[in-house]
């Protein structure tokens, strides 16, 4: 027996599902997906197959000809869930599992109409990465076990279903409308995605459209109007786009991430709708995953840096190509702050600061941080600088070609590196980057005049020197963010009032700036922002924003009180992942 993923019961010696056919009724009343999943095997097979499942209620398991397949559900393990063990009769080419999901399925968030922009219809979205696909279907839930899929999803009128797949028509059904989908390219199960809501679409280009609630779709169309240029830029760097269409969906604000690279349908938080296109880096990032992540995937979450490190690097290559070196350097500086914060949160000696992780017994959601992103991307830059951009770009194209539609380990990457660019891994200290904690001595440095100016101004603040009003007025949003990030975490109230008067921070539509500001001001017990903090924390579920805001509120007795009150009022509207993150933050307050 060969288990290769600490987060899955998948066994390489057993028959492998190659295609999945889904039929789901989306029941908003009971908050369940009800239906069946048909797993089609590589070849007619027999014997034991171990699937992952979590919270699923299994009604029956049958072969194509209607024979019952013996099955057993194992104990409910906190991280893994329940093993669903099938005993395939001789020559079984497919099995159909009838089941329904639990209302607590971690991959799903069921929203009341009040949590949507339109306030009139409920909404459902999924988020399967890293190991939540098993809460919506029984499957070999490891990225190594790629599958193609098709689906028929029935939703109540007048709602629309979208998936991480191509649409294949729709038809009326007894309980509403059935939408059909097909995903012909093999994907890791974590890229399976569904959203259902009152949706409208706008065309952005020949292969892109944006989906959102009718109330937000025009703002979204404006924000992402330039996506085709971005795709073309990415293609010129990484080779042809392999997924036919690149559509995007803007979700309600409780979506716990900034973006999710569901193939053919990137999911986005509405907090990227800044109104001035200043947060399109999230789209560059999710788009880049179409190569680094969706084409070449991490074999398990222990190799997550292969996904996020390469994607963060690719995102910045795209942005630099489109907007220039200065913009790129500031993006690296913003990333450096995130990296430092994550390393500080875990501690520099923590094994979670390694790129290659050991996650036996560890929930990937608990291991999540900026380290695979930012340390990973810096390792890629070290390689790029060592061999030169031209050779490295060729290496990347070869890499993506060699491993397309596969899921690989850090060790497989190193082997490929050694074969293609002999000697390089030693020169860049690859062993240290991958297997040791903290940051290696050859971490790349990113500088520009602009960055130096901004950090110098922020540092001068402590000595009582303020930038001139003229300087402040000229800053682009990204420059304001870098400046704020380099200010002390707590400021006196006169300074805060001055910053607010100069930069009008509390009313910003750019959430990166807004939350950075509210973190400083809230952490300084500055009452004028309390109302805005309450507004943000009640509306937005993106973990990247919730965590620092709650941490800031923990610094003073009065703001702790405020934080607890807000959390009690808002927790029902948070995604269960967000709830977990906040509860662990609040738990730390008790002890201080
Ligand atoms: N794939 C991630 C989101 C994710 C990671 C979900 C792990 C669940 C588990 C996505 O590509 C991502 O990194 N999103 C970032 C965007 C940012 C880096 C531009 C986010 O959500 O903030
Ligand atoms: Zn990513």
XYZ file of C-alpha atoms and ligand atoms in Angstrom:
615
model
C 0.000 0.000 0.000
C 1.288 3.404 -0.900
C -0.157 6.524 0.621
C 1.610 9.588 -0.742
C -0.335 12.451 0.806
C -0.691 12.966 4.563
C -4.028 14.655 3.859
C -5.640 11.914 1.817
C -6.562 8.230 1.942
C -5.570 7.984 -1.729
C -3.500 4.874 -2.353
C -1.379 4.611 -5.506
C -1.816 0.827 -5.641
C -5.572 1.106 -6.063
C -7.750 1.862 -9.092
C -7.766 5.551 -9.903
C -10.766 7.678 -10.849
C -10.050 9.598 -14.049
C -13.390 11.257 -14.640
C -16.170 12.392 -12.325
C -19.782 12.987 -13.295
C -21.794 15.068 -10.841
C -25.526 15.550 -10.546
C -26.512 17.991 -7.819
C -29.712 19.561 -6.596
C -28.797 22.750 -4.755
C -31.164 22.932 -1.805
C -30.998 26.335 -0.091
C -33.648 25.327 2.447
C -31.665 22.443 3.952
C -28.287 23.857 2.857
C -27.330 20.645 1.128
C -26.136 19.425 -2.224
C -28.202 16.345 -2.937
C -27.408 13.979 -5.772
C -24.719 11.631 -6.947
C -21.146 11.379 -8.115
C -20.086 8.830 -10.693
C -16.405 7.926 -10.608
C -15.031 6.470 -13.835
C -11.867 4.467 -13.466
C -8.806 4.462 -15.661
C -9.614 0.878 -16.673
C -12.103 -1.828 -15.588
C -10.941 -2.712 -12.092
C -11.743 -4.666 -8.978
C -10.904 -4.664 -5.288
C -10.457 -1.970 -2.717
C -10.679 1.766 -3.406
C -10.212 4.293 -0.600
C -11.933 7.626 -1.126
C -11.906 10.758 0.979
C -15.154 12.059 2.401
C -16.076 14.455 5.173
C -19.572 14.965 6.527
C -21.148 13.190 3.559
C -24.228 11.011 4.038
C -23.971 8.079 1.648
C -27.258 6.637 0.371
C -25.966 3.970 -2.005
C -23.008 2.874 -4.127
C -23.785 1.065 -7.356
C -22.097 -0.135 -10.494
C -23.230 0.980 -13.920
C -25.504 -2.061 -14.162
C -27.157 -1.309 -10.830
C -25.331 -3.804 -8.626
C -24.679 -2.683 -5.088
C -21.028 -2.108 -4.284
C -20.044 -3.017 -0.703
C -18.697 -0.004 1.150
C -17.665 1.093 4.630
C -17.265 4.535 6.158
C -14.351 4.854 8.583
C -14.021 6.900 11.760
C -14.280 10.653 11.476
C -10.717 11.972 11.743
C -10.498 15.697 12.568
C -8.356 16.664 9.560
C -8.810 13.826 7.078
C -12.501 13.148 7.553
C -13.855 9.667 6.877
C -12.367 7.051 4.604
C -15.020 5.697 2.253
C -13.805 2.246 1.378
C -15.344 0.577 -1.668
C -14.965 -3.073 -2.678
C -15.283 -3.067 -6.447
C -16.676 -6.235 -8.032
C -14.667 -7.669 -10.954
C -14.504 -5.497 -14.074
C -15.986 -2.349 -12.614
C -15.473 0.641 -14.875
C -17.568 3.102 -12.894
C -19.459 3.497 -9.634
C -22.259 5.896 -8.800
C -22.414 7.149 -5.234
C -25.716 8.708 -4.157
C -25.244 11.084 -1.238
C -25.900 14.451 0.251
C -23.608 16.989 1.884
C -23.773 18.349 5.420
C -24.947 21.939 6.063
C -21.557 22.313 7.789
C -19.569 21.291 4.678
C -16.356 23.339 4.969
C -16.138 23.840 1.213
C -19.483 25.636 1.086
C -20.821 28.894 2.354
C -24.575 29.401 2.142
C -25.449 33.093 2.268
C -28.701 34.730 3.283
C -30.041 37.369 0.898
C -28.912 40.021 3.424
C -25.288 39.006 2.764
C -25.504 39.747 -0.950
C -25.364 43.024 -2.866
C -28.919 42.624 -4.140
C -30.373 41.524 -0.774
C -33.126 39.557 -2.497
C -31.669 36.132 -3.302
C -29.555 33.602 -1.449
C -26.053 32.761 -2.659
C -23.816 29.718 -2.481
C -20.125 29.412 -3.216
C -17.516 26.710 -2.786
C -13.848 26.914 -1.785
C -12.214 23.488 -2.049
C -8.544 24.326 -1.641
C -6.778 22.903 0.207
C -8.595 19.731 1.344
C -12.290 20.555 1.348
C -13.414 18.955 -1.925
C -14.176 15.836 0.161
C -16.929 17.788 1.942
C -18.875 18.088 -1.323
C -18.087 14.826 -3.082
C -16.478 11.459 -2.322
C -13.200 11.461 -4.227
C -9.492 10.670 -4.127
C -8.849 14.139 -2.748
C -5.169 14.643 -3.446
C -3.732 16.875 -6.184
C -1.874 13.886 -7.668
C -5.174 12.272 -8.578
C -6.244 14.621 -11.343
C -9.688 14.190 -12.864
C -11.741 15.601 -15.676
C -15.370 16.260 -14.814
C -18.812 17.059 -16.043
C -21.757 18.211 -14.001
C -25.461 18.945 -14.030
C -26.514 21.351 -11.317
C -30.139 22.200 -10.624
C -30.810 25.505 -8.880
C -33.984 27.427 -8.026
C -35.187 30.174 -10.386
C -34.002 32.836 -11.056
C -30.511 31.794 -9.949
C -27.546 30.931 -12.178
C -24.897 28.282 -11.519
C -21.284 28.675 -12.626
C -18.449 26.203 -12.225
C -14.719 25.871 -12.805
C -15.603 24.324 -16.166
C -17.051 25.184 -19.547
C -20.807 25.783 -19.723
C -22.760 23.202 -21.760
C -26.235 24.672 -21.858
C -29.194 24.823 -19.504
C -32.765 23.599 -19.393
C -35.836 23.975 -17.195
C -36.246 21.432 -14.400
C -39.021 20.532 -11.967
C -37.330 22.461 -9.162
C -35.847 25.284 -11.200
C -33.183 25.197 -13.886
C -30.420 22.731 -14.663
C -27.019 24.015 -15.780
C -24.582 21.638 -17.486
C -20.779 21.902 -17.420
C -17.731 20.083 -18.709
C -14.094 20.332 -17.676
C -12.129 18.407 -20.316
C -8.663 19.092 -18.856
C -7.562 17.004 -15.869
C -7.564 19.061 -12.669
C -6.658 18.362 -9.062
C -9.857 17.995 -6.996
C -9.209 21.240 -5.111
C -9.953 23.127 -8.339
C -13.506 21.891 -8.520
C -15.744 24.889 -7.881
C -19.381 25.943 -7.892
C -21.198 29.192 -7.246
C -24.932 29.863 -7.385
C -26.558 33.244 -7.152
C -28.455 35.992 -8.881
C -25.779 36.655 -11.494
C -25.187 38.838 -14.509
C -22.254 38.877 -16.936
C -20.369 41.417 -19.066
C -18.023 40.620 -21.923
C -14.458 41.828 -21.378
C -12.735 40.367 -24.411
C -12.806 37.447 -26.827
C -12.124 34.886 -24.104
C -13.135 36.666 -20.914
C -16.278 37.712 -19.216
C -16.973 38.911 -15.725
C -19.774 37.510 -13.588
C -21.218 39.236 -10.541
C -24.502 40.207 -9.012
C -26.291 42.726 -11.272
C -25.641 45.416 -8.634
C -21.843 45.068 -8.916
C -21.270 43.790 -12.437
C -20.630 47.171 -14.067
C -18.113 48.217 -11.430
C -16.427 44.842 -11.892
C -16.384 45.196 -15.688
C -14.661 48.566 -15.307
C -12.106 47.263 -12.818
C -11.001 44.323 -14.989
C -11.454 45.817 -18.457
C -7.766 45.234 -19.272
C -7.698 41.510 -18.577
C -7.068 40.484 -22.191
C -3.841 42.520 -22.238
C -2.841 40.718 -19.082
C -3.529 37.295 -20.593
C -1.497 38.189 -23.662
C 1.376 39.374 -21.500
C 1.264 36.148 -19.512
C 1.208 34.089 -22.708
C 4.274 35.872 -24.018
C 6.086 34.938 -20.801
C 4.817 31.433 -20.082
C 3.402 30.034 -23.310
C -0.136 29.597 -24.631
C -3.103 29.811 -22.255
C -4.362 26.213 -22.113
C -7.843 26.604 -20.616
C -9.738 28.243 -23.506
C -11.637 30.832 -21.486
C -10.615 33.036 -18.590
C -13.801 34.185 -16.874
C -14.066 35.699 -13.411
C -16.726 35.801 -10.748
C -16.981 38.521 -8.095
C -18.428 36.999 -4.946
C -20.214 38.549 -1.996
C -17.854 40.063 0.599
C -17.780 37.070 2.934
C -15.522 35.166 0.486
C -12.600 34.243 2.771
C -9.797 34.801 0.220
C -8.744 37.543 -2.161
C -8.942 35.261 -5.129
C -9.076 31.597 -6.031
C -7.684 30.286 -9.298
C -10.595 27.994 -10.191
C -9.845 27.099 -13.803
C -11.886 29.001 -16.394
C -13.590 30.899 -13.554
C -11.389 32.789 -11.097
C -13.295 33.594 -7.904
C -12.671 37.090 -6.490
C -13.480 39.049 -3.354
C -15.378 42.279 -4.040
C -12.706 44.065 -1.976
C -10.609 44.184 -5.163
C -13.145 46.598 -6.672
C -11.198 49.691 -5.634
C -12.765 51.788 -8.403
C -9.381 52.743 -9.860
C -7.956 49.372 -11.006
C -5.323 49.593 -8.286
C -5.841 46.026 -7.012
C -5.621 44.086 -10.261
C -2.526 42.334 -8.904
C -4.954 39.767 -7.511
C -6.141 39.004 -11.041
C -2.546 38.824 -12.302
C -1.917 36.311 -9.528
C -4.940 34.083 -10.165
C -4.337 34.254 -13.910
C -0.702 33.233 -13.402
C -1.924 30.102 -11.612
C -3.271 28.979 -15.011
C 0.366 28.021 -15.617
C 2.021 27.718 -12.212
C -0.521 25.792 -10.179
C -3.263 24.592 -12.485
C -0.995 23.279 -15.249
C 1.833 22.272 -12.889
C 0.429 21.556 -9.442
C 1.903 20.715 -6.046
C 1.711 16.970 -5.378
C 0.528 17.623 -1.822
C 0.242 20.624 0.467
C 3.767 19.855 1.661
C 4.898 21.311 -1.676
C 2.490 24.250 -1.719
C 5.365 26.663 -2.422
C 5.599 25.188 -5.922
C 2.120 26.601 -6.497
C 2.263 29.895 -4.687
C 5.953 30.780 -4.902
C 6.086 30.401 -8.676
C 2.734 32.160 -9.010
C 3.825 35.123 -6.892
C 6.962 35.385 -8.990
C 4.899 35.095 -12.213
C 2.353 37.655 -10.984
C 5.171 40.189 -10.475
C 6.712 39.413 -13.852
C 3.341 40.164 -15.462
C 2.832 43.374 -13.457
C 6.376 44.566 -14.111
C 5.984 43.905 -17.825
C 2.702 45.846 -17.892
C 3.412 48.703 -15.479
C 7.181 48.998 -15.158
C 10.065 48.218 -12.810
C 8.988 50.687 -10.088
C 5.614 49.037 -9.669
C 7.338 45.655 -9.505
C 9.774 46.724 -6.799
C 6.973 48.130 -4.652
C 5.056 44.858 -5.025
C 8.133 42.980 -3.758
C 8.365 45.428 -0.842
C 4.718 44.841 0.070
C 5.412 41.115 -0.105
C 8.408 41.542 2.198
C 6.138 42.976 4.887
C 3.814 39.988 4.577
C 6.776 37.617 4.746
C 8.236 39.283 7.847
C 4.831 39.200 9.545
C 4.380 35.484 8.836
C 7.882 34.576 9.987
C 7.300 36.595 13.174
C 3.920 34.924 13.757
C 5.382 31.392 13.570
C 8.883 32.235 14.906
C 12.027 32.069 12.692
C 12.864 28.582 13.895
C 9.404 27.209 13.226
C 9.327 24.309 10.765
C 6.450 26.150 9.060
C 9.031 28.622 7.726
C 10.498 25.896 5.489
C 9.426 25.767 1.868
C 9.223 21.979 1.816
C 6.807 21.271 4.683
C 6.114 18.189 6.807
C 2.388 18.277 7.439
C 1.571 14.891 8.930
C -1.108 15.653 11.542
C -1.245 19.339 10.603
C -4.250 20.968 8.988
C -3.112 22.844 5.850
C -5.396 25.733 6.817
C -3.347 26.123 10.015
C -0.049 26.028 8.085
C -1.228 28.709 5.651
C 0.892 31.866 5.580
C 2.766 34.204 3.244
C 5.899 32.049 3.511
C 5.261 29.703 0.564
C 4.318 32.793 -1.452
C 7.082 35.191 -0.564
C 9.962 32.949 0.427
C 9.030 30.744 -2.532
C 9.000 33.666 -4.966
C 12.355 34.891 -3.630
C 13.860 31.491 -4.248
C 12.637 31.662 -7.842
C 14.259 35.098 -8.200
C 17.547 33.743 -6.845
C 17.461 31.107 -9.582
C 16.489 33.656 -12.200
C 19.317 36.003 -11.224
C 21.853 33.179 -11.079
C 21.275 31.890 -14.617
C 20.091 35.125 -16.241
C 16.602 36.029 -17.325
C 16.769 34.661 -20.834
C 17.947 31.216 -19.824
C 15.594 31.157 -16.905
C 12.565 32.036 -19.024
C 13.444 29.149 -21.315
C 13.850 26.889 -18.286
C 10.395 27.919 -17.056
C 8.794 27.184 -20.404
C 10.492 23.766 -20.454
C 9.405 23.126 -16.878
C 5.789 23.923 -17.609
C 5.850 21.852 -20.744
C 7.501 18.872 -19.058
C 5.032 18.759 -16.145
C 1.867 20.071 -17.768
C -1.271 18.581 -16.225
C 0.841 16.902 -13.553
C 1.309 17.380 -9.833
C 4.859 17.279 -8.545
C 7.005 17.339 -5.424
C 9.808 19.718 -4.454
C 12.228 16.851 -5.062
C 10.934 16.301 -8.591
C 11.430 19.999 -9.190
C 15.014 19.834 -7.917
C 15.754 16.849 -10.123
C 14.465 18.692 -13.144
C 16.513 21.748 -12.177
C 19.668 19.656 -11.845
C 19.070 18.039 -15.233
C 18.352 21.315 -17.051
C 20.697 23.710 -15.291
C 23.440 21.540 -13.789
C 25.228 23.028 -10.812
C 22.661 25.763 -10.235
C 20.949 24.265 -7.212
C 24.263 24.226 -5.335
C 25.121 27.782 -6.354
C 21.814 29.139 -5.075
C 21.815 27.098 -1.827
C 18.662 25.273 -2.905
C 18.909 22.770 -0.045
C 18.867 25.567 2.480
C 15.969 27.372 0.797
C 13.837 24.250 0.689
C 14.682 22.349 3.825
C 15.781 24.905 6.408
C 13.898 27.427 8.498
C 14.056 31.205 8.214
C 15.577 33.163 5.339
C 18.837 32.108 3.615
C 21.727 34.611 3.401
C 21.380 35.031 -0.376
C 17.788 36.273 -0.280
C 17.398 38.799 -3.106
C 17.135 42.503 -2.383
C 14.724 44.722 -4.301
C 15.334 48.459 -4.325
C 14.382 51.555 -6.248
C 14.641 55.265 -5.621
C 10.923 55.390 -5.035
C 11.038 52.656 -2.404
C 13.997 54.284 -0.629
C 12.171 57.605 -0.585
C 9.004 56.110 0.866
C 10.747 54.084 3.565
C 12.976 57.049 4.488
C 9.913 59.266 4.881
C 8.190 56.670 7.046
C 11.286 56.248 9.218
C 11.722 60.015 9.559
C 8.235 60.116 11.064
C 9.490 58.831 14.400
C 11.973 61.715 14.498
C 9.051 64.105 14.106
C 9.559 64.830 10.387
C 6.493 64.728 8.164
C 6.285 64.530 4.404
C 5.055 67.685 2.723
C 1.447 67.868 1.587
C 2.711 68.150 -1.986
C 4.639 64.889 -1.671
C 1.625 63.043 -0.300
C -0.748 64.251 -2.947
C 1.360 62.838 -5.747
C 1.380 59.266 -4.476
C -0.203 56.383 -6.305
C -2.286 53.988 -4.175
C 0.548 51.445 -4.051
C 2.919 54.161 -2.771
C 0.515 55.189 -0.019
C 0.344 51.542 1.048
C 4.124 51.115 1.188
C 4.461 54.329 3.206
C 1.782 53.260 5.707
C 3.336 49.800 6.031
C 6.627 51.337 7.110
C 5.123 53.583 9.786
C 5.264 52.491 13.447
C 2.332 50.237 14.393
C 1.110 52.719 16.978
C 0.943 56.487 16.525
C -0.167 59.400 18.677
C -3.603 60.757 17.894
C -2.334 64.070 16.520
C -0.292 62.157 13.916
C -3.281 60.043 12.997
C -5.498 63.099 12.592
C -2.857 64.676 10.361
C -2.573 61.568 8.169
C -6.328 61.370 7.842
C -6.588 65.041 6.897
C -3.851 64.687 4.271
C -4.675 61.306 2.790
C -8.403 60.797 3.513
C -7.735 57.211 4.502
C -10.957 56.210 6.269
C -12.989 56.650 3.094
C -10.655 54.757 0.760
C -12.147 52.180 -1.591
C -8.771 50.438 -1.848
C -9.070 47.856 0.928
C -5.327 47.264 1.199
C -4.831 50.918 2.120
C -8.009 51.108 4.172
C -7.163 48.056 6.285
C -3.523 49.080 6.752
C -4.764 52.437 8.022
C -7.443 50.947 10.268
C -4.857 48.532 11.671
C -2.561 51.392 12.696
C -5.388 53.639 13.908
C -7.295 50.841 15.686
C -4.072 49.598 17.266
C -3.547 53.152 18.549
C -6.972 53.223 20.227
C -8.068 56.030 17.891
C -11.790 56.389 18.347
C -12.686 58.241 15.109
C -12.082 55.022 13.112
C -14.055 52.633 15.336
C -17.210 52.995 13.277
C -15.377 52.226 10.044
C -13.651 49.226 11.642
C -17.022 47.903 12.707
C -18.347 48.412 9.177
C -15.427 46.584 7.565
C -15.409 43.693 10.027
C -19.151 43.232 9.726
C -19.130 43.238 5.944
C -15.902 41.595 4.829
C -14.847 37.994 5.444
C -11.448 38.025 3.732
C -9.051 36.466 6.244
C -6.134 38.594 5.087
C -8.002 41.649 6.426
C -9.771 40.135 9.420
C -6.676 38.803 11.134
C -4.589 42.005 11.313
C -7.609 44.104 12.268
C -8.537 41.836 15.150
C -4.894 41.568 16.218
C -4.739 45.400 16.294
C -7.903 45.585 18.366
C -6.263 43.274 20.890
C -3.773 45.971 21.921
C -6.051 47.999 24.216
C -8.770 47.107 26.717
C -11.305 49.370 25.051
C -10.639 48.010 21.559
C -10.697 44.428 22.831
C -14.179 45.136 24.061
C -15.048 46.564 20.654
C -13.530 43.544 18.911
C -15.501 41.041 20.990
C -18.694 42.947 20.427
C -18.130 43.095 16.660
C -17.224 39.432 16.488
C -20.355 38.386 18.366
C -22.504 40.433 16.035
C -20.708 39.348 12.842
C -19.709 35.737 13.399
C -22.868 34.264 11.892
C -21.966 35.904 8.607
C -18.344 34.690 8.531
C -17.161 31.654 6.606
C -16.220 28.840 8.987
C -12.553 29.215 7.941
C -12.591 32.905 8.868
C -14.357 32.115 12.123
C -11.572 29.721 13.072
C -8.866 32.290 12.401
C -10.605 34.980 14.463
C -11.403 32.663 17.324
C -7.741 31.732 17.661
C -6.879 35.451 17.708
C -9.499 36.238 20.362
C -8.339 33.260 22.433
C -4.898 34.871 22.679
C -6.438 38.018 24.201
C -7.746 36.112 27.194
C -4.229 35.102 28.185
C -2.673 38.574 27.902
N -4.911 29.645 -4.146
C -4.855 30.818 -3.372
C -5.907 30.878 -2.307
C -5.882 29.705 -1.337
C -4.695 29.171 -0.879
C -7.059 29.158 -0.895
C -4.702 28.081 -0.019
C -7.063 28.082 -0.029
C -5.861 27.536 0.407
C -4.953 32.061 -4.252
O -4.298 31.934 -5.473
C -4.266 33.186 -3.545
O -3.119 33.064 -3.300
N -4.968 34.264 -3.250
C -4.403 35.444 -2.638
C -4.151 36.476 -3.714
C -2.920 37.312 -3.539
C -1.686 36.540 -3.235
C -2.724 38.216 -4.740
C -5.375 35.958 -1.601
O -6.453 35.372 -1.464
O -5.085 36.929 -0.922
Zn -2.200 31.833 -5.300
